[in-house]
Amino acid sequence: CSSAFSTSRSITEMPFRVPINLKYANHAHDDEDFVLPPNWREYRASMVAREQWKVDVDRVQAQNSFKRFFLPPPPDTIPSTTSDPCTLTASSLPEQWAHPLHHVEPGSVLLANEQLGGVFSRAVVLMLKVGNGRSTGVVINRPLDGTLKDAAAGSNVATPIKSTFASSTVSYGGPVKEKDLAILHSNPYALGSTEVIPGVYVGGSEGLRKLVRRAEWEPTKAMFARGRAEWIPGQLDREINRGVWRVASASPSLILRYAKARGSNKEEEDRGGLWNDILSNMGGKYSSISDNFRRE
């Protein structure tokens, strides 16, 4: 397995714009047979963490050039720059992690600018489709009151799905086609589901229902998004360039935070919740934004 990570460019600027398991070549790799390792997102996240650690060290050295100081070693969870991305495992990272990206890719998240109001105020949008056509995503941090049993009225969800997933969380997904509900989950064995990123899947509600009936899955481990967000070609790039959205890569545990039995999550999200936590995990200036918001 060859590596696409030996580059002087910032890790977050590397053009990972294709879904996992598809052939990939960047400017340094023209081999048509190159395939992304299945854990490339974790490897990239670990490299970003190491980059940030080096920046922090340089800053401390500059601020204390005439003082005695002690520099902490890099965290044990951050592998060396010579680590083989083909053998790196998700256990090399903390359960929750996030870092900024310079581009949008399937599975990335959009974080609304803190000054943005309306339905997208402090929204976190999981991007499902990115390309030359329309870009599509769902808001994942607007849990509605109640569960699917309460929120499915007037939706297109079949009765057996409503019954099986009556206790599942439902989030406001966006202003487009608000009667449509999409299911998000972490089960790779659900027939009919599509992998967004490793550990996060969309669709496959009937496959999940069969797993629930066989007691192989708990309905509270899935969440539904009612409606979605869409952008016409070029619109999302313009909004990002204007600072409407910040783009990040985040761990599955953050993306699927509300796909679990926790009762009502609305009060937590009213305080910033997931939006705050992703910014905090991104570190640097993003962490400062989160800190400032928490103090308000």
Short mmCIF file of C-alpha atoms in Angstrom, two decimals, residues 53-183:
data_model
loop_
_atom_site.label_atom_id
_atom_site.label_comp_id
_atom_site.label_asym_id
_atom_site.label_seq_id
_atom_site.Cartn_x
_atom_site.Cartn_y
_atom_site.Cartn_z
CA TRP A 53 1.40 20.36 18.53
CA LYS A 54 4.40 21.63 16.56
CA VAL A 55 2.74 25.04 16.17
CA ASP A 56 2.13 25.17 19.93
CA VAL A 57 5.76 24.24 20.63
CA ASP A 58 7.04 26.95 18.29
CA ARG A 59 4.79 29.52 19.96
CA VAL A 60 5.99 28.57 23.45
CA GLN A 61 9.60 28.74 22.31
CA ALA A 62 9.07 32.19 20.79
CA GLN A 63 7.36 33.52 23.89
CA ASN A 64 9.97 32.10 26.27
CA SER A 65 13.18 32.56 24.30
CA PHE A 66 14.95 34.02 27.35
CA LYS A 67 13.20 31.96 30.00
CA ARG A 68 13.49 28.46 31.27
CA PHE A 69 10.51 26.45 30.17
CA PHE A 70 9.39 22.88 29.73
CA LEU A 71 7.68 21.56 26.63
CA PRO A 72 5.22 18.70 26.98
CA PRO A 73 5.89 15.74 24.71
CA PRO A 74 3.37 15.05 21.96
CA PRO A 75 0.40 13.02 23.20
CA ASP A 76 0.91 9.27 23.08
CA THR A 77 -2.18 9.00 20.92
CA ILE A 78 -0.47 10.92 18.09
CA PRO A 79 1.62 8.59 15.92
CA SER A 80 4.93 9.64 14.46
CA THR A 81 5.06 11.19 11.01
CA THR A 82 6.49 7.93 9.68
CA SER A 83 3.45 5.90 10.70
CA ASP A 84 2.06 3.75 7.95
CA PRO A 85 -1.52 4.88 7.14
CA CYS A 86 -2.34 1.34 6.07
CA THR A 87 -1.74 -0.02 9.59
CA LEU A 88 -2.98 2.89 11.69
CA THR A 89 -6.15 2.12 13.64
CA ALA A 90 -8.87 4.34 15.05
CA SER A 91 -7.61 3.49 18.56
CA SER A 92 -4.67 5.81 17.87
CA LEU A 93 -7.03 8.76 18.33
CA PRO A 94 -9.30 9.86 21.17
CA GLU A 95 -12.94 8.93 20.79
CA GLN A 96 -13.89 12.52 20.01
CA TRP A 97 -11.83 14.59 17.62
CA ALA A 98 -12.33 17.33 15.05
CA HIS A 99 -10.14 19.53 12.90
CA PRO A 100 -10.68 22.25 10.29
CA LEU A 101 -10.77 21.55 6.57
CA HIS A 102 -10.11 23.84 3.63
CA HIS A 103 -12.68 22.13 1.43
CA VAL A 104 -16.02 20.33 1.64
CA GLU A 105 -16.13 16.57 1.19
CA PRO A 106 -18.78 13.89 1.82
CA GLY A 107 -18.91 13.27 5.56
CA SER A 108 -17.47 16.66 6.51
CA VAL A 109 -19.52 18.99 8.70
CA LEU A 110 -20.43 22.62 8.26
CA LEU A 111 -20.47 24.79 11.37
CA ALA A 112 -22.60 27.91 11.12
CA ASN A 113 -20.88 31.22 11.81
CA GLU A 114 -21.75 32.35 15.33
CA GLN A 115 -23.46 35.46 13.90
CA LEU A 116 -25.74 33.48 11.59
CA GLY A 117 -29.37 33.57 12.68
CA GLY A 118 -32.57 31.88 11.61
CA VAL A 119 -32.99 28.13 11.16
CA PHE A 120 -29.23 27.63 10.80
CA SER A 121 -28.23 29.45 13.99
CA ARG A 122 -25.31 27.43 15.46
CA ALA A 123 -26.23 24.57 13.13
CA VAL A 124 -24.00 21.57 12.44
CA VAL A 125 -24.68 20.15 8.97
CA LEU A 126 -23.44 16.71 7.94
CA MET A 127 -22.64 16.77 4.22
CA LEU A 128 -24.05 13.76 2.38
CA LYS A 129 -23.47 14.78 -1.22
CA VAL A 130 -20.84 17.12 -2.64
CA GLY A 131 -20.11 17.55 -6.32
CA ASN A 132 -20.75 19.50 -9.48
CA GLY A 133 -24.51 19.33 -8.99
CA ARG A 134 -26.48 20.20 -5.90
CA SER A 135 -24.77 19.73 -2.53
CA THR A 136 -26.91 18.11 0.15
CA GLY A 137 -26.62 17.79 3.90
CA VAL A 138 -28.70 17.35 7.05
CA VAL A 139 -28.63 19.31 10.27
CA ILE A 140 -27.67 16.93 13.08
CA ASN A 141 -27.90 19.15 16.17
CA ARG A 142 -31.52 20.29 16.21
CA PRO A 143 -33.20 17.51 18.21
CA LEU A 144 -36.95 17.98 18.19
CA ASP A 145 -39.15 17.55 21.21
CA GLY A 146 -40.17 13.95 21.69
CA THR A 147 -39.14 11.02 19.50
CA LEU A 148 -40.02 9.59 16.08
CA LYS A 149 -43.38 8.56 17.49
CA ASP A 150 -44.18 12.24 18.00
CA ALA A 151 -42.38 13.72 14.98
CA ALA A 152 -43.40 11.31 12.24
CA ALA A 153 -46.92 12.66 11.78
CA GLY A 154 -47.34 13.80 8.20
CA SER A 155 -44.00 12.31 7.16
CA ASN A 156 -43.25 9.75 4.46
CA VAL A 157 -42.09 7.11 6.97
CA ALA A 158 -43.76 3.72 6.58
CA THR A 159 -45.84 2.47 9.50
CA PRO A 160 -43.54 -0.50 10.36
CA ILE A 161 -40.57 1.91 10.59
CA LYS A 162 -42.54 4.31 12.79
CA SER A 163 -43.42 1.43 15.09
CA THR A 164 -39.92 -0.06 15.31
CA PHE A 165 -38.11 3.26 15.78
CA ALA A 166 -40.77 5.01 17.87
CA SER A 167 -38.18 5.80 20.56
CA SER A 168 -35.50 7.18 18.19
CA THR A 169 -34.34 10.81 18.26
CA VAL A 170 -35.42 13.13 15.45
CA SER A 171 -33.48 16.23 14.44
CA TYR A 172 -34.62 19.12 12.30
CA GLY A 173 -32.65 18.32 9.16
CA GLY A 174 -33.22 21.44 7.09
CA PRO A 175 -35.81 23.54 5.26
CA VAL A 176 -35.99 21.42 2.07
CA LYS A 177 -38.59 18.61 1.84
CA GLU A 178 -39.41 18.77 5.52
CA LYS A 179 -41.79 15.80 5.29
CA ASP A 180 -38.91 13.49 4.32
CA LEU A 181 -37.01 11.70 7.08
CA ALA A 182 -33.53 10.23 6.64
CA ILE A 183 -32.12 7.72 9.12
#
